[in-house]
mmCIF file of C-alpha atoms in Angstrom:
data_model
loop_
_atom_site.group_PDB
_atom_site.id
_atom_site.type_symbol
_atom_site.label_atom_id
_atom_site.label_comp_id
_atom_site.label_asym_id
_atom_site.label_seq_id
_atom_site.Cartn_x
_atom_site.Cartn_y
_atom_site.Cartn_z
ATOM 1 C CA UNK N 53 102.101 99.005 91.481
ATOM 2 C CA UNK N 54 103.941 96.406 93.941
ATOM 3 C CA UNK N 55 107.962 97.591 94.157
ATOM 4 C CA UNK N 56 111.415 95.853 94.629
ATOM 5 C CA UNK N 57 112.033 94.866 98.480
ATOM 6 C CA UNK N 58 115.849 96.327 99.749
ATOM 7 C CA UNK N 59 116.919 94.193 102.553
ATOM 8 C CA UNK N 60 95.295 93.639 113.409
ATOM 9 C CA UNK N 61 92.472 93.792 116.859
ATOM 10 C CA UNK N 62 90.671 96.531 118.194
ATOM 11 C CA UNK N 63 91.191 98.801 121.394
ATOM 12 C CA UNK N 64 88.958 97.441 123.778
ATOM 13 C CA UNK N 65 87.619 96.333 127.007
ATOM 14 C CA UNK N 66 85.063 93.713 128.477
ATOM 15 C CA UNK N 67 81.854 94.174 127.534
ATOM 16 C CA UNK N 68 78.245 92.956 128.227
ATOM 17 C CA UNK N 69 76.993 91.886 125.195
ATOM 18 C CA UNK N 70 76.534 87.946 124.457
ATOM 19 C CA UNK N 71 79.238 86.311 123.201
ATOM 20 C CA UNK N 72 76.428 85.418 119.991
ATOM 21 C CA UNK N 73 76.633 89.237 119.331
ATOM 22 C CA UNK N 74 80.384 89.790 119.453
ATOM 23 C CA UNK N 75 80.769 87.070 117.034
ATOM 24 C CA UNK N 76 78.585 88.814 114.623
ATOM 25 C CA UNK N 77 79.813 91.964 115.016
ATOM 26 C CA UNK N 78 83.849 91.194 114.894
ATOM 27 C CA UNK N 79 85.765 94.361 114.974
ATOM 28 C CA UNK N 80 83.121 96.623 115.835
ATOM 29 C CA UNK N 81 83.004 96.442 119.784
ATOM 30 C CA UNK N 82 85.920 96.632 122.026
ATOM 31 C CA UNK N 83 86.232 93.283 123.286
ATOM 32 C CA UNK N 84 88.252 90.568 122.440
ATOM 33 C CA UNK N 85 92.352 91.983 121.980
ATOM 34 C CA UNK N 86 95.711 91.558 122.727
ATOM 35 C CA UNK N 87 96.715 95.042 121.383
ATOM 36 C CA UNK N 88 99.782 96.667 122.677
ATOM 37 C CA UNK N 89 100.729 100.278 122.941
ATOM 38 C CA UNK N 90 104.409 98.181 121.816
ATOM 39 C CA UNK N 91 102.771 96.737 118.515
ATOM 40 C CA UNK N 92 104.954 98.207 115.512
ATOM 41 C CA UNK N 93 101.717 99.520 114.194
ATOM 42 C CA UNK N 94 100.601 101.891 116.818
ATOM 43 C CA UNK N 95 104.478 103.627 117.048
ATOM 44 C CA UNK N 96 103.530 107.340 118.117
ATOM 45 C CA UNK N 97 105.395 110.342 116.701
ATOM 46 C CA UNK N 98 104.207 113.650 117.149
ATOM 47 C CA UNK N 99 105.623 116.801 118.376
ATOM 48 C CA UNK N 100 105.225 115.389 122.004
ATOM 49 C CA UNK N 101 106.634 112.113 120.838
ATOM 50 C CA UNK N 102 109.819 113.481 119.259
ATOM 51 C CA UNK N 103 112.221 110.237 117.980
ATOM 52 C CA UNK N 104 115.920 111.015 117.860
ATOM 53 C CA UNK N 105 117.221 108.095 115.525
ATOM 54 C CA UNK N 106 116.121 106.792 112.510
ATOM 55 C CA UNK N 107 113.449 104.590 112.688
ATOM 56 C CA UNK N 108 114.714 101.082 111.185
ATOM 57 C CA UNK N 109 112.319 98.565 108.775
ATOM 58 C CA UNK N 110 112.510 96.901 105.404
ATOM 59 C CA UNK N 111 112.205 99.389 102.870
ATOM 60 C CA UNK N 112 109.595 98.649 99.634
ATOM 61 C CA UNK N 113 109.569 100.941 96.982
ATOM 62 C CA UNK N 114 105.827 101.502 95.345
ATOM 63 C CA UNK N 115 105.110 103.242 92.311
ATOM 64 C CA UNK N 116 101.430 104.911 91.553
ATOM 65 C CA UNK N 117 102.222 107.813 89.604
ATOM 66 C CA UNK N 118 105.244 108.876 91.577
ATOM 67 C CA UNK N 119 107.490 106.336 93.555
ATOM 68 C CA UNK N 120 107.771 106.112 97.245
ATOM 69 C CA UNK N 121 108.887 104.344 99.789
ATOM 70 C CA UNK N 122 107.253 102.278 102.416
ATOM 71 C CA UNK N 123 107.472 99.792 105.450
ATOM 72 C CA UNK N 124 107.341 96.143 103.320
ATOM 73 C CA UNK N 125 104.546 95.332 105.889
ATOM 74 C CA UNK N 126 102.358 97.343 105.159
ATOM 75 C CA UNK N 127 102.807 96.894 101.458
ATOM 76 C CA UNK N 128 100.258 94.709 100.455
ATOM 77 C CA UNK N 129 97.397 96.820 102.285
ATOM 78 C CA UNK N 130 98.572 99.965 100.741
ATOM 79 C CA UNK N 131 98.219 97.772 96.940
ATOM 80 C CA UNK N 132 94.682 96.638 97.859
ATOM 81 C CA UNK N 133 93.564 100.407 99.094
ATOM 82 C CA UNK N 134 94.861 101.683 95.643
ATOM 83 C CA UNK N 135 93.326 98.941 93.365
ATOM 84 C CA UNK N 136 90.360 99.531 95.714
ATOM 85 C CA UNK N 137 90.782 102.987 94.534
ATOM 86 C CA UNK N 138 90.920 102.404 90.918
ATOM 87 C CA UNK N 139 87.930 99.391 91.105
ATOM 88 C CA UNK N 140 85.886 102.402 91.975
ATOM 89 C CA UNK N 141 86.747 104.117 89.015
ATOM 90 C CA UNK N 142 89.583 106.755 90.698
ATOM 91 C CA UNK N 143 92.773 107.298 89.475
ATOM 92 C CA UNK N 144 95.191 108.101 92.350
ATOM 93 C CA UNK N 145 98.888 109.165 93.238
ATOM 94 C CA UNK N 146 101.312 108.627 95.332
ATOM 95 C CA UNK N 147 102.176 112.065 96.709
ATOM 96 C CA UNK N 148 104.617 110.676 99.508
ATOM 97 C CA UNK N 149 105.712 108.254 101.940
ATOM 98 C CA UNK N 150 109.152 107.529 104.005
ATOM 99 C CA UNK N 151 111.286 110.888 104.634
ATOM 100 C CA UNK N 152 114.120 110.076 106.560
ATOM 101 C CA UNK N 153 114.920 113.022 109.199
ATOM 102 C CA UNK N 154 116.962 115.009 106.844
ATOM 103 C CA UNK N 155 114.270 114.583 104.317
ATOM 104 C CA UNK N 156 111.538 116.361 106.562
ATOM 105 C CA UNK N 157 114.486 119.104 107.449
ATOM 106 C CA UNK N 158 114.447 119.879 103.996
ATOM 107 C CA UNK N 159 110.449 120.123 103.894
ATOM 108 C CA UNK N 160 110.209 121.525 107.244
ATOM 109 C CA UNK N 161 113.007 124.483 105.646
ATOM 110 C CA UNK N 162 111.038 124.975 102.487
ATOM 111 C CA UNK N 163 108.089 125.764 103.778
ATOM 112 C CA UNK N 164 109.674 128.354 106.390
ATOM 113 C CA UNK N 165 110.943 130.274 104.057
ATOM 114 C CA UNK N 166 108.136 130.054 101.969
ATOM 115 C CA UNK N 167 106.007 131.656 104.578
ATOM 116 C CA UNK N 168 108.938 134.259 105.602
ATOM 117 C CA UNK N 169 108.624 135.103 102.093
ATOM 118 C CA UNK N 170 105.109 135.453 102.243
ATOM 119 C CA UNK N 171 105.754 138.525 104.668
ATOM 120 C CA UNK N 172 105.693 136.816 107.978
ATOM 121 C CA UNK N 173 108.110 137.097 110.552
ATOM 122 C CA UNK N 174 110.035 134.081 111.674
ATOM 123 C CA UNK N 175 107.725 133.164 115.044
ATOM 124 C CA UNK N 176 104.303 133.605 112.595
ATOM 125 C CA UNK N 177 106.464 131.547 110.285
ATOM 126 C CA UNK N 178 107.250 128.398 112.265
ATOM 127 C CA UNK N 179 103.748 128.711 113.341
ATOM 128 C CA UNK N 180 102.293 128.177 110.106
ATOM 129 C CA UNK N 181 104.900 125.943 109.270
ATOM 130 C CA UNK N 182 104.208 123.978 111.958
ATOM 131 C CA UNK N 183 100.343 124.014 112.002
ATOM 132 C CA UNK N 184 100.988 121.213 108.846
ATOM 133 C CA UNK N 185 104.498 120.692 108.651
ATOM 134 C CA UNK N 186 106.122 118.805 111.963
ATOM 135 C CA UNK N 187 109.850 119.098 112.295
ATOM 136 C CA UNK N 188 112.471 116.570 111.915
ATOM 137 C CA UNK N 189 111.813 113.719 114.593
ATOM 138 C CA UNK N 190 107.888 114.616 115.104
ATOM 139 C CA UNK N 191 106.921 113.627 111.200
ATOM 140 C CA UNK N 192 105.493 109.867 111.393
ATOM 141 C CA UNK N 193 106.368 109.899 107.626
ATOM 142 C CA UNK N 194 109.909 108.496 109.343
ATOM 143 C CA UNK N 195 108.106 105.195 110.062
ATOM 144 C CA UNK N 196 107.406 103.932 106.675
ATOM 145 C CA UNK N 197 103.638 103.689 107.958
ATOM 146 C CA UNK N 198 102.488 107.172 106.696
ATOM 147 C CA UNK N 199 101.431 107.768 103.017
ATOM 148 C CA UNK N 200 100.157 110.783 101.199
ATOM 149 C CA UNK N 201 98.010 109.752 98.989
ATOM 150 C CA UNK N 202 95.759 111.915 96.520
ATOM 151 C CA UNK N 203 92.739 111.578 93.391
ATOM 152 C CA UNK N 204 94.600 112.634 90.634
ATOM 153 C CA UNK N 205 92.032 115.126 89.894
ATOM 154 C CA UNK N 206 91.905 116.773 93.786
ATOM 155 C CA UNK N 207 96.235 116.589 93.325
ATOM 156 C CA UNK N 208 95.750 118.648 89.952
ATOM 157 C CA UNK N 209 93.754 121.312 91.437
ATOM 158 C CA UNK N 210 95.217 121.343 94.642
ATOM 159 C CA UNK N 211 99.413 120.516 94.075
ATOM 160 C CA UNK N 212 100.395 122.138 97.239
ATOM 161 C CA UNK N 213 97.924 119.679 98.845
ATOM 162 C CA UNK N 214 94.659 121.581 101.023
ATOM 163 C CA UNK N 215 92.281 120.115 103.174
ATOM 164 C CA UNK N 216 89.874 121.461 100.216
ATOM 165 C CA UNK N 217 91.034 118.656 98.265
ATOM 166 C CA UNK N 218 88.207 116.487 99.956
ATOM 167 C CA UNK N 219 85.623 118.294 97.849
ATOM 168 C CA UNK N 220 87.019 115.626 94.794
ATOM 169 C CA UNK N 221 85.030 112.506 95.112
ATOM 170 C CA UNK N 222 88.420 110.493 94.917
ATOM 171 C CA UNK N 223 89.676 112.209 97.689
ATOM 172 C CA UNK N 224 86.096 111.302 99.317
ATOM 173 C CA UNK N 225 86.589 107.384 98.321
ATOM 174 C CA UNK N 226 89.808 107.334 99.956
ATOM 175 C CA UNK N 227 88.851 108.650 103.388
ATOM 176 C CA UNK N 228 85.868 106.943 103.320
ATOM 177 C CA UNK N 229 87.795 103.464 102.435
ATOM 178 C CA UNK N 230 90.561 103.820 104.145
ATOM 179 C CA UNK N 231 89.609 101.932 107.174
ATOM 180 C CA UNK N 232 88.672 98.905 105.336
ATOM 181 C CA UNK N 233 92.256 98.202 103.997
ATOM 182 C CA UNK N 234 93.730 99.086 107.908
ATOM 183 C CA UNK N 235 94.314 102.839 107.367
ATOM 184 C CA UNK N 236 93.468 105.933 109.365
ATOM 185 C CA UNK N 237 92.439 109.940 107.897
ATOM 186 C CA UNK N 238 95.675 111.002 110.468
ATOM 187 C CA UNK N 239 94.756 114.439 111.102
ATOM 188 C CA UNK N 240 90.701 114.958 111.029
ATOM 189 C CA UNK N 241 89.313 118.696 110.667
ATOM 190 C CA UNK N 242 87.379 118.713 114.005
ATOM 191 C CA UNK N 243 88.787 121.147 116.638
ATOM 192 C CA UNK N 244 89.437 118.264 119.315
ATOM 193 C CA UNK N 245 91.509 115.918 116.953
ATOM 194 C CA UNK N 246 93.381 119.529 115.707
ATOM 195 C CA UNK N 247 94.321 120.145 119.128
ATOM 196 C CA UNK N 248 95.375 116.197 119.754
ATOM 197 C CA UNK N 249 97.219 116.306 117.021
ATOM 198 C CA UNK N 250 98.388 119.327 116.786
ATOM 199 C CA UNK N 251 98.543 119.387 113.241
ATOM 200 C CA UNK N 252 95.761 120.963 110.733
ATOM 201 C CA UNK N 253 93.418 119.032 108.872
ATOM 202 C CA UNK N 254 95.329 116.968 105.962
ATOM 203 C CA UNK N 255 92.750 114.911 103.689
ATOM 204 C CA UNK N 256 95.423 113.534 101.825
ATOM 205 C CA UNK N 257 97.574 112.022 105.018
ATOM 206 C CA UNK N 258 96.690 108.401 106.075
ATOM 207 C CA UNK N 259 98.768 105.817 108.318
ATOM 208 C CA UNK N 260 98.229 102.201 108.793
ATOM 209 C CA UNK N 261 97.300 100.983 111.925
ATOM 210 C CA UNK N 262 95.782 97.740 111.370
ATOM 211 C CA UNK N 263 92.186 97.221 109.920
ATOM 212 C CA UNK N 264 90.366 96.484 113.654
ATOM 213 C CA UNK N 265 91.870 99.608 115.335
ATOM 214 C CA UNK N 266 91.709 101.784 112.001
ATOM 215 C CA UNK N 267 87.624 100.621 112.117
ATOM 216 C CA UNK N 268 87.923 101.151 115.580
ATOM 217 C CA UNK N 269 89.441 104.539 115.412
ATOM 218 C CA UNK N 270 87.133 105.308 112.420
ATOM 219 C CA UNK N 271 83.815 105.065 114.274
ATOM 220 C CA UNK N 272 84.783 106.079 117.335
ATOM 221 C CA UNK N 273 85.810 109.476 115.589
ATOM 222 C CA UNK N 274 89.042 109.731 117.770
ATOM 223 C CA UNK N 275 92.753 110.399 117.063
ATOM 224 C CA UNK N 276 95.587 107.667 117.246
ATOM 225 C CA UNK N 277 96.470 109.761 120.316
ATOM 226 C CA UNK N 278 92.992 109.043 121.967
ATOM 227 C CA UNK N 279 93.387 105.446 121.379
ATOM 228 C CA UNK N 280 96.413 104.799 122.273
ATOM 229 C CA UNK N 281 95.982 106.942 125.675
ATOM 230 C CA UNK N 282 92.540 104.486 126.129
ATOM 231 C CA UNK N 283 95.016 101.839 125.507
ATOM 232 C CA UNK N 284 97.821 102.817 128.156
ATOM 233 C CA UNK N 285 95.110 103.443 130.731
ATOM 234 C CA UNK N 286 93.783 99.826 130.249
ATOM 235 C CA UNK N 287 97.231 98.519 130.700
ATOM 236 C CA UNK N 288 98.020 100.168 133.620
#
């Protein structure tokens, strides 16, 4: 459901292929863009890209089970992936969206001491904290372009959220579709994008990019980090 307001394309490079053929096939080769590592889109935060400040955009709140909040550009592709959702016959939630840094402290501190609890000392702690959890300043949820979203069926089984949760066909339709509404599956369960990423497979996590680099990405079967390294080395 569409909220109350407070305040695309793909990586790529010359190719050989007849201009007939690129025509036809729009989106799926890597010709043809004026993509910046700059656009607001492809803003990288990970625990190498660490942002001290607040990251600043109009604010949209969304409601699909639960209410979140959201960059307002990106709202009207996160409406069509969910009434894509539900056209296919899934019902899906909102888990969560924008966490401002203090937010993801608050996460980030939860789960610690949910795992120190657990028996583990504080260093095996952080670790598996931080194998799905990134601390304040490395969570991309701070950009307003991250959105957990879940099946309501893979959320009931699974309300701690598990890669498992991608054995739900809802969970399937969403990471399947996602690319067609301009989002990405953030953190795949292949080693390589694990050690990218440096995060652990999330089925639930998706972030818009834009639908020509999130088809891009998509086939390629690369990280946002892998593209947007392809991209810097192009514009160098």
């Amino acid at each position: 459901m569409l909220g109350n307001k407070s305040s695309d394309s793909d990586f790529s490079q010359k190719t050989t292929q007849s201009s007939e053929k690129n025509s036809e096939s729009s989106g799926e080769n890597e010709s043809n863009t004026n993509t910046s590592k700059d656009d607001w889109k492809l803003i990288l935060v990970n625990k190498k890209n660490v942002l001290d400040y607040e990251v600043s955009f109009n604010q949209v709140s969304m409601t699909e089970g639960k209410s979140i909040i959201v960059d307002e550009r990106i709202e009207e592709a996160l409406q069509s992936y969910v009434d894509g959702a539900k056209s296919a016959g899934y019902d899906i939630q909102y888990v969560s969206g924008y966490r401002s840094r203090a937010d993801q402290q608050v996460v980030y501190n939860t789960s610690l001491q949910q795992n120190i609890a657990n028996g583990l000392s504080k260093k095996q702690a952080e670790e598996a904290t931080e194998s799905l959890i990134n601390p304040p300043g490395a969570s991309e949820h701070m950009t307003g372009l991250a959105v957990d979203i879940a099946g309501s069926d893979a959320l009931a089984a699974y309300p701690q959220l598990e890669g498992d949760m991608d054995k739900y066909e809802s969970q399937q339709w969403l990471i399947k579709h996602a690319q067609d509404y301009g989002f990405i599956l953030r953190y795949p369960k292949d080693p390589k994008s694990i050690e990218q990423t440096m995060i652990d497979y999330e089925s639930w996590h998706f972030r818009y990019v834009g639908k020509d680099i999130a088809k891009y990405i998509t086939e390629k079967g690369i990280t946002l980090e892998e593209y947007l390294d392809k991209l810097l080395n192009k514009e160098q």
